[in-house]
């Protein structure tokens, strides 16, 4: 009986050993390696095919043998993880590089768990080759954070890096420099993508000076680049750095004989605020760069002090103009134009004004060019025209007499095919005769020689509107060129008028123009009259109309409605606006 039981037990052990041997071969079906490791560092590995690639041909190796082929950079980290894991019974995963027997490294994902059985502590786990996944992740990371054409970090990476700085910084120390190369997009259209390679070459040479800085270069857009400086620099240092970049860029372009894209503008946001989000920080640097392009002779602007105020004001105007037009919050003031011979009010010039709660008075030379650039000038012009017509009606109601109104018209308004018909309808709706409306045009109409604009002028003249050439003498127009236009009036530029008071030749020239205009049936207006001497001098020359602060500043709607001959007889009251 005992022999029988012993034989049975032996047979069971033999069967189990047989089954275990068969089960081990199942691991050969998998692409992963499986291991068992004791606390003494002895490892039993399964799936020989997996471990053969690392030069292990036996099922038993030591932990130190495995560590010896781990990448030196990853080795310490793996040792710390294994030591910590042997003390805990939890699942852990670790990614690290291991050298194959051919000398190349592959990425391994190690997954293991520590167990205790009959007082014996051991670790079991698996090794999986994740090199392809790592390559894919690297590709996706490159595509997400780097520009494919230049290899530079892109906007997404810049925003991420700014956020990283914000998370770890305790005070503002980093600086963002924004660089824009001029007219690259137009060059691309004409000369193709080779231009970009030239630009990148010059840019890399220009930024070689950054080798001594903790800085990263980014390509934000086709023609825009950014530099993130992680250390604090004062304004003198930043100015010097930016000048060096400009000089080296221009020098590189000249040396290579490239005249395309040889100019750049730079905006700097120094020690940027940690309260702004990354997009705001980039936006401020970009705006400062744009301000440098449009307003700065040096092509470099640093967002600080007066420049910060100027940049904020500039972009408030850019953002706020559309809303101001939508809300009808722009106002119109009216400056009298006086008949020189009688001193009576002959007309008023409608002057648009914009007062901002944040920035106070915003002047026309700040927002009119922007309105033209942004396509808002037509709507702005119609709003001014409407208020001007309303003023004429009000003036007639108060005084029982009609007065004319001078309204500035942009060439862009004139090029709108519907412009003549639209303003005629507006004048008719207000009960104002077109003959009471003087449309003031700039010399651009003459210089451009636009046939459509000239046809529009003829149409307006036929409708009964009066036409005036504004700021004559400020540009390059010939004194004869405007006689081909249906003009009723010209307004002499203030600078030209002032010269006639101190320069006899200029006086003779103006007298000649006045006589020539009169011979053609045109009236002459002088702007900028500031004192009695100027009034007397131009009256003597035979000027028809006078305008300026000597008679009145631009007046509010209500004040201008009450303004008559009595207004100019008591000039002490002219401060009321």
XYZ file of C-alpha atoms in Angstrom:
577
model
C 0.000 0.000 0.000
C 2.798 2.390 0.923
C 4.626 1.518 -2.267
C 1.496 2.189 -4.181
C 1.034 5.581 -2.540
C 4.692 6.438 -3.062
C 4.493 5.456 -6.661
C 1.385 7.585 -7.085
C 3.042 10.622 -5.529
C 6.072 10.162 -7.714
C 3.915 9.869 -10.761
C 2.072 13.079 -9.815
C 5.353 14.989 -9.462
C 6.501 13.632 -12.789
C 3.247 14.668 -14.393
C 3.404 18.169 -12.877
C 6.989 18.584 -14.009
C 5.977 17.444 -17.458
C 3.071 19.889 -17.512
C 5.295 22.712 -16.255
C 7.794 21.995 -19.003
C 5.009 22.085 -21.578
C 3.573 25.302 -20.186
C 6.944 27.057 -20.319
C 6.997 26.554 -24.078
C 3.783 28.588 -24.296
C 5.890 31.723 -23.604
C 7.642 31.101 -26.915
C 4.439 32.141 -28.613
C 4.574 35.655 -27.174
C 6.707 38.611 -28.274
C 7.363 39.604 -24.679
C 9.970 38.257 -22.319
C 8.929 36.890 -18.911
C 11.192 36.688 -15.884
C 11.369 35.539 -12.261
C 13.874 37.173 -9.886
C 14.751 36.327 -6.301
C 15.987 38.725 -3.657
C 19.553 37.456 -4.334
C 19.352 38.880 -7.856
C 19.174 35.568 -9.687
C 16.853 35.762 -12.683
C 15.137 33.029 -14.594
C 14.016 34.209 -18.007
C 11.481 32.594 -20.282
C 10.933 32.999 -24.015
C 14.609 32.560 -25.078
C 13.868 34.133 -28.458
C 13.187 37.476 -26.785
C 16.330 37.446 -24.653
C 18.594 36.104 -27.411
C 18.632 39.588 -28.975
C 20.462 40.848 -25.887
C 23.071 38.058 -25.908
C 21.516 35.874 -23.216
C 21.389 32.255 -24.354
C 20.613 30.552 -21.033
C 17.467 30.654 -18.980
C 19.338 31.777 -15.865
C 21.091 35.133 -15.651
C 21.880 37.607 -12.891
C 20.256 40.946 -12.244
C 23.676 42.557 -12.655
C 23.996 40.991 -16.112
C 20.723 42.698 -17.073
C 21.790 46.035 -15.546
C 25.052 45.912 -17.500
C 23.219 46.355 -20.805
C 20.857 49.103 -19.574
C 21.669 52.558 -20.962
C 23.924 54.451 -18.498
C 21.462 57.338 -18.319
C 18.618 54.992 -17.340
C 20.567 52.570 -15.129
C 20.416 54.479 -11.840
C 16.723 55.129 -12.264
C 16.030 51.418 -12.850
C 18.057 50.384 -9.805
C 16.114 52.802 -7.609
C 12.804 51.553 -8.953
C 13.702 47.852 -8.396
C 14.960 48.495 -4.865
C 11.814 50.405 -3.992
C 9.629 47.779 -5.617
C 11.129 44.850 -3.722
C 9.961 46.528 -0.536
C 6.377 46.891 -1.720
C 3.854 44.472 -3.127
C 2.464 46.652 -5.886
C 2.489 46.624 -9.663
C 5.097 48.934 -11.218
C 6.132 49.816 -14.775
C 9.379 51.365 -15.941
C 10.572 52.530 -19.356
C 14.285 52.358 -20.144
C 16.767 51.594 -22.912
C 18.636 48.308 -23.281
C 21.528 47.495 -25.644
C 21.063 44.698 -28.109
C 23.976 42.421 -29.025
C 24.332 44.347 -32.320
C 25.134 47.504 -30.304
C 21.833 49.275 -30.913
C 19.523 50.332 -28.103
C 15.837 49.547 -27.906
C 13.179 50.808 -25.516
C 11.847 48.302 -22.970
C 8.701 48.551 -20.909
C 9.296 46.560 -17.747
C 6.243 45.496 -15.742
C 6.670 43.618 -12.457
C 5.013 42.703 -9.194
C 6.591 41.490 -5.921
C 5.148 38.455 -4.176
C 5.835 36.444 -1.006
C 5.289 32.657 -0.962
C 6.138 30.449 2.034
C 8.366 33.180 3.392
C 10.239 33.603 0.141
C 10.091 37.065 -1.495
C 10.427 37.222 -5.272
C 9.535 39.354 -8.277
C 7.811 38.244 -11.452
C 7.335 40.380 -14.501
C 7.637 40.929 -18.231
C 9.772 42.880 -20.700
C 8.191 44.355 -23.820
C 9.933 46.080 -26.720
C 8.227 49.481 -27.205
C 10.741 50.981 -29.668
C 8.162 51.359 -32.459
C 5.737 53.059 -30.096
C 8.509 55.392 -28.969
C 9.329 56.246 -32.590
C 5.678 56.982 -33.270
C 5.431 59.132 -30.160
C 8.597 60.934 -31.178
C 7.170 61.551 -34.644
C 3.909 62.859 -33.210
C 5.814 65.046 -30.748
C 7.953 66.412 -33.592
C 4.874 67.102 -35.693
C 3.054 68.746 -32.790
C 5.864 70.901 -31.436
C 8.269 71.547 -34.324
C 8.057 73.290 -37.674
C 8.601 70.788 -40.484
C 10.327 73.222 -42.871
C 12.874 74.697 -40.474
C 13.059 72.152 -37.670
C 12.525 74.974 -35.187
C 10.117 74.713 -32.297
C 6.666 76.020 -33.219
C 3.953 78.128 -31.584
C 2.464 75.180 -29.682
C 5.856 74.451 -28.144
C 6.356 78.131 -27.310
C 3.045 78.349 -25.475
C 3.847 75.155 -23.605
C 7.295 76.454 -22.599
C 5.838 79.757 -21.401
C 3.349 77.867 -19.255
C 6.176 75.760 -17.819
C 8.015 78.946 -16.850
C 4.867 80.364 -15.282
C 4.377 77.184 -13.234
C 7.877 77.188 -11.773
C 8.738 80.917 -11.559
C 8.141 82.933 -8.404
C 8.823 86.329 -10.013
C 8.868 87.724 -13.599
C 12.271 87.005 -15.100
C 11.717 85.591 -18.587
C 11.580 87.730 -21.729
C 9.846 87.075 -25.042
C 11.320 88.630 -28.196
C 9.102 88.654 -31.276
C 10.705 89.050 -34.719
C 8.944 89.710 -38.001
C 10.704 89.645 -41.368
C 9.058 92.126 -43.721
C 7.116 91.152 -46.848
C 8.012 87.449 -46.862
C 4.531 86.411 -47.990
C 4.692 88.615 -51.088
C 8.175 87.291 -51.894
C 6.900 83.723 -51.558
C 4.214 84.414 -54.145
C 6.792 85.735 -56.607
C 9.902 83.660 -55.953
C 8.743 80.439 -54.298
C 9.838 78.586 -51.188
C 13.585 79.107 -51.779
C 13.137 82.521 -50.171
C 12.294 80.816 -46.878
C 15.553 78.884 -46.893
C 17.467 82.129 -47.359
C 15.551 83.702 -44.497
C 16.215 80.759 -42.199
C 19.900 80.866 -43.054
C 20.146 84.577 -42.253
C 18.082 84.095 -39.114
C 20.344 81.353 -37.800
C 23.403 83.506 -38.406
C 21.784 86.503 -36.754
C 20.854 84.487 -33.701
C 24.266 82.938 -33.240
C 24.778 85.646 -30.634
C 22.281 83.788 -28.418
C 24.725 80.955 -27.778
C 25.656 82.626 -24.492
C 22.022 82.965 -23.383
C 19.544 80.472 -21.994
C 17.323 80.959 -25.024
C 15.148 78.997 -27.467
C 14.211 80.034 -30.998
C 10.711 79.382 -32.364
C 9.109 79.798 -35.756
C 5.680 81.220 -35.011
C 4.445 81.817 -38.572
C 5.886 81.933 -42.083
C 7.605 85.254 -41.494
C 7.461 85.490 -37.694
C 9.926 84.136 -35.152
C 10.196 84.304 -31.378
C 12.996 83.995 -28.841
C 12.305 82.922 -25.271
C 14.975 84.175 -22.865
C 14.756 82.411 -19.545
C 17.068 84.770 -17.653
C 16.337 88.360 -16.647
C 17.864 91.147 -18.749
C 17.613 94.919 -18.320
C 16.479 97.210 -21.123
C 20.000 98.268 -22.071
C 21.026 94.642 -22.514
C 17.880 93.856 -24.500
C 18.369 96.875 -26.779
C 21.949 95.830 -27.433
C 20.895 92.252 -28.163
C 18.160 93.338 -30.577
C 20.475 95.732 -32.418
C 23.004 92.920 -32.784
C 20.329 90.637 -34.238
C 19.267 93.325 -36.733
C 22.841 94.052 -37.785
C 23.861 90.410 -38.178
C 20.715 89.589 -40.118
C 21.243 92.495 -42.532
C 24.930 91.638 -42.854
C 24.150 88.008 -43.686
C 21.611 89.054 -46.317
C 24.073 91.485 -47.931
C 26.926 88.992 -47.937
C 24.769 86.456 -49.749
C 23.488 89.108 -52.162
C 19.874 88.620 -51.093
C 17.797 91.785 -51.232
C 14.542 90.000 -50.396
C 13.392 89.900 -46.806
C 16.449 91.820 -45.656
C 14.578 93.881 -43.055
C 12.998 92.856 -39.785
C 11.124 94.387 -36.867
C 11.475 93.369 -33.239
C 9.070 93.638 -30.315
C 10.194 92.735 -26.795
C 8.070 91.849 -23.777
C 10.628 91.987 -20.942
C 10.123 90.118 -17.665
C 6.628 89.188 -18.788
C 3.845 89.136 -16.222
C 3.042 85.772 -14.694
C -0.593 86.867 -14.402
C -1.104 86.703 -18.175
C -1.727 83.390 -19.849
C 0.724 82.187 -22.500
C -1.410 83.348 -25.435
C -1.661 86.865 -23.953
C 2.102 87.036 -23.477
C 2.683 86.027 -27.091
C 0.026 88.486 -28.245
C 1.643 91.405 -26.401
C 5.066 90.623 -27.868
C 3.519 90.321 -31.348
C 1.686 93.628 -30.978
C 4.831 95.364 -29.808
C 6.576 94.069 -32.920
C 3.750 95.337 -35.137
C 3.949 98.711 -33.392
C 7.696 98.782 -34.126
C 6.940 98.195 -37.803
C 4.308 100.906 -38.107
C 5.507 103.569 -35.679
C 9.212 103.113 -34.902
C 12.197 104.373 -36.878
C 14.563 102.049 -35.012
C 12.457 98.923 -35.800
C 12.847 97.889 -32.149
C 10.329 98.496 -29.384
C 10.331 97.257 -25.804
C 6.979 96.885 -24.058
C 7.719 99.067 -21.062
C 7.013 102.614 -19.823
C 5.788 105.035 -22.491
C 6.090 102.414 -25.206
C 3.805 100.104 -23.247
C 1.204 102.877 -23.025
C 1.584 103.650 -26.739
C 1.254 99.987 -27.738
C -1.821 99.520 -25.518
C -3.382 102.666 -26.992
C -2.548 101.665 -30.568
C -4.182 98.269 -30.231
C -7.106 99.571 -28.216
C -7.865 101.732 -31.232
C -7.473 98.765 -33.574
C -9.775 96.579 -31.478
C -12.218 99.258 -30.386
C -12.917 101.143 -33.608
C -15.316 98.552 -34.995
C -17.203 98.442 -31.699
C -17.271 102.250 -31.511
C -18.836 102.389 -34.972
C -21.321 99.688 -34.050
C -22.305 101.593 -30.899
C -22.328 104.962 -32.761
C -20.074 106.328 -30.018
C -17.965 108.527 -32.324
C -19.018 112.161 -32.297
C -18.746 114.980 -34.817
C -17.619 118.512 -34.079
C -18.024 121.493 -36.360
C -15.436 124.209 -37.066
C -16.676 127.417 -38.730
C -15.301 128.531 -42.087
C -15.537 132.311 -42.413
C -16.074 134.382 -45.539
C -12.997 136.634 -45.688
C -14.715 139.765 -47.070
C -17.723 139.868 -44.729
C -16.662 137.890 -41.652
C -19.873 135.864 -41.896
C -20.093 132.132 -41.358
C -20.036 130.512 -44.786
C -19.715 126.892 -43.804
C -18.683 124.417 -41.096
C -16.242 121.551 -41.439
C -17.468 118.290 -39.916
C -14.629 116.732 -37.889
C -15.046 113.279 -36.389
C -13.922 112.772 -32.781
C -13.549 109.740 -30.518
C -13.305 109.924 -26.751
C -12.399 106.722 -24.943
C -13.015 106.139 -21.225
C -9.654 104.371 -21.035
C -7.469 106.589 -23.254
C -9.264 109.928 -23.440
C -9.302 111.837 -26.720
C -8.285 109.678 -29.675
C -7.308 111.834 -32.623
C -8.417 111.372 -36.241
C -4.869 110.834 -37.504
C -4.747 107.822 -35.173
C -7.949 106.081 -36.248
C -8.733 107.315 -39.781
C -5.773 105.459 -41.382
C -6.738 102.395 -39.368
C -10.347 102.667 -40.560
C -9.082 102.719 -44.145
C -6.794 99.752 -43.505
C -9.490 97.687 -41.798
C -12.237 98.435 -44.304
C -14.250 100.523 -41.831
C -13.897 103.901 -43.530
C -17.126 103.565 -45.529
C -19.271 103.027 -42.428
C -17.430 105.778 -40.573
C -17.971 108.154 -43.499
C -21.701 107.466 -43.622
C -22.057 108.121 -39.889
C -20.273 111.476 -40.227
C -22.341 112.349 -43.280
C -25.584 111.589 -41.440
C -24.652 113.816 -38.477
C -23.513 116.573 -40.841
C -26.896 116.558 -42.616
C -28.667 116.641 -39.267
C -26.551 119.644 -38.265
C -27.489 121.614 -41.403
C -31.166 120.992 -40.696
C -30.723 122.079 -37.082
C -28.811 125.236 -38.065
C -31.548 126.236 -40.503
C -34.202 125.632 -37.858
C -32.395 127.858 -35.339
C -31.410 130.740 -37.627
C -33.813 130.552 -40.547
C -30.890 130.554 -42.976
C -28.936 127.761 -44.593
C -25.231 127.091 -44.208
C -22.920 124.730 -46.001
C -21.084 121.817 -44.461
C -17.631 120.527 -45.491
C -17.218 116.750 -45.137
C -13.943 114.858 -45.642
C -14.171 111.930 -48.041
C -11.597 109.145 -48.317
C -10.577 107.909 -51.736
C -11.683 104.454 -50.568
C -15.187 105.809 -50.028
C -15.098 107.358 -53.458
C -14.171 104.051 -55.053
C -17.361 102.481 -53.706
C -19.696 102.400 -56.699
C -22.767 103.049 -54.549
C -21.263 106.043 -52.739
C -22.843 108.868 -54.835
C -26.294 107.299 -54.794
C -26.149 106.515 -51.081
C -25.178 110.008 -49.919
C -27.717 111.573 -52.282
C -30.422 109.437 -50.657
C -29.185 110.419 -47.193
C -29.192 114.116 -48.081
C -32.702 113.845 -49.550
C -33.951 112.015 -46.450
C -32.608 114.839 -44.245
C -34.107 117.508 -46.517
C -30.669 118.944 -47.348
C -29.838 120.177 -50.832
C -26.602 118.648 -52.244
C -25.404 122.168 -53.070
C -25.030 122.798 -49.327
C -22.603 119.875 -48.966
C -18.912 120.334 -49.829
C -17.043 117.045 -50.169
C -13.336 117.466 -49.327
C -10.953 115.146 -51.176
C -7.216 114.594 -50.767
C -4.562 114.919 -53.449
C -4.522 111.121 -53.749
C -7.391 111.443 -56.235
C -5.097 113.375 -58.550
C -1.903 111.415 -57.945
C -3.471 107.996 -58.462
C -5.249 109.075 -61.632
C -7.960 106.507 -60.953
C -10.483 106.742 -63.751
C -13.280 105.238 -61.676
C -12.698 107.840 -58.955
C -12.794 110.639 -61.521
C -16.066 109.274 -62.936
C -17.451 109.250 -59.410
C -16.452 112.905 -58.984
C -18.268 113.837 -62.172
C -21.348 111.951 -60.955
C -21.277 113.786 -57.615
C -20.872 117.108 -59.421
C -23.857 116.348 -61.627
C -25.904 115.517 -58.504
C -25.184 119.023 -57.215
C -22.546 118.330 -54.541
C -19.720 120.852 -54.164
C -16.188 119.394 -54.445
C -13.074 120.672 -52.687
C -9.416 119.635 -52.894
C -8.079 119.434 -49.314
C -4.524 120.175 -48.109
C -3.277 121.545 -51.401
C 0.500 122.026 -51.193
C 1.064 119.166 -48.762
C 1.696 116.630 -51.509
C 3.106 116.469 -55.009
C 0.142 117.476 -57.149
C 0.619 119.873 -60.006
C -1.248 123.174 -59.894
C -2.630 122.337 -63.322
C -3.568 118.706 -62.793
C -6.682 119.437 -60.725
C -8.235 121.662 -63.372
C -9.388 118.519 -65.154
C -11.557 117.709 -62.126
C -14.974 119.274 -61.413
C -13.715 121.145 -58.314
C -15.403 124.163 -56.751
C -12.810 124.877 -54.086
C -9.270 124.161 -52.881
C -8.001 124.340 -49.302
C -4.405 125.445 -48.864
C -2.303 123.345 -46.509
C -1.503 125.130 -43.233
C 2.266 124.603 -43.574
C 2.277 126.128 -47.043
C 0.178 129.059 -45.824
C 2.558 129.811 -42.938
C 5.553 129.919 -45.309
C 3.958 132.721 -47.267
C 4.105 134.936 -44.162
C 7.903 134.717 -43.923
C 9.002 133.929 -47.467
C 8.298 136.453 -50.269
C 8.684 133.781 -52.964
C 6.094 131.572 -51.241
C 3.793 134.591 -50.958
C 4.085 135.249 -54.696
C 3.418 131.579 -55.431
C 0.258 131.549 -53.297
C -0.976 134.788 -54.862
C -0.488 133.205 -58.283
C -2.490 130.121 -57.252
C -5.312 132.297 -55.893
C -5.521 134.259 -59.146
C -5.371 131.072 -61.211
C -8.148 129.431 -59.175
C -10.341 132.515 -59.430
C -9.856 132.516 -63.187
C -11.171 128.938 -63.204
C -14.108 129.738 -60.932
C -12.649 128.044 -57.860
C -12.732 129.443 -54.324
C -9.648 129.307 -52.061
C -9.733 128.439 -48.347
C -6.826 128.981 -45.924
C -6.664 126.739 -42.858
C -4.857 127.373 -39.591
C -5.643 131.042 -39.001
C -4.400 131.774 -35.462
C -4.271 135.572 -35.144
C -5.418 138.877 -36.627
C -2.194 139.359 -38.598
C -2.728 136.083 -40.458
C -6.355 137.023 -41.123
C -5.364 140.421 -42.518
C -2.523 139.032 -44.641
C -4.645 136.434 -46.399
C -7.596 138.777 -46.850
C -5.187 141.121 -48.644
C -4.083 138.286 -50.956
C -7.692 137.777 -52.000
C -8.438 134.506 -50.240
C -12.156 133.655 -50.217
C -12.531 131.783 -46.919
C -10.624 131.479 -43.641
C -10.649 128.733 -41.020
C -8.803 128.290 -37.738
C -8.705 128.671 -33.956
C -8.696 132.465 -34.332
C -12.374 132.189 -35.176
C -13.329 129.041 -33.263
C -12.152 125.631 -32.232
C -14.194 122.656 -33.422
C -17.544 123.076 -31.643
C -20.058 120.627 -30.305
C -23.316 120.104 -32.186
C -25.288 122.376 -29.824
C -22.677 125.156 -29.651
C -22.085 125.171 -33.412
C -25.841 125.371 -34.014
C -25.863 128.729 -32.168
C -22.697 130.070 -33.836
C -23.205 133.180 -36.019
C -21.439 136.406 -36.913
C -21.764 137.407 -33.236
C -19.499 134.483 -32.394
C -16.500 135.914 -34.192
C -17.052 139.425 -32.878
C -16.592 138.172 -29.303
C -13.583 135.861 -29.651
C -13.124 135.566 -25.889
C -16.084 133.173 -25.898
C -14.560 130.856 -28.480
C -13.154 128.515 -25.832
C -16.617 127.029 -25.387
C -16.714 123.696 -27.206
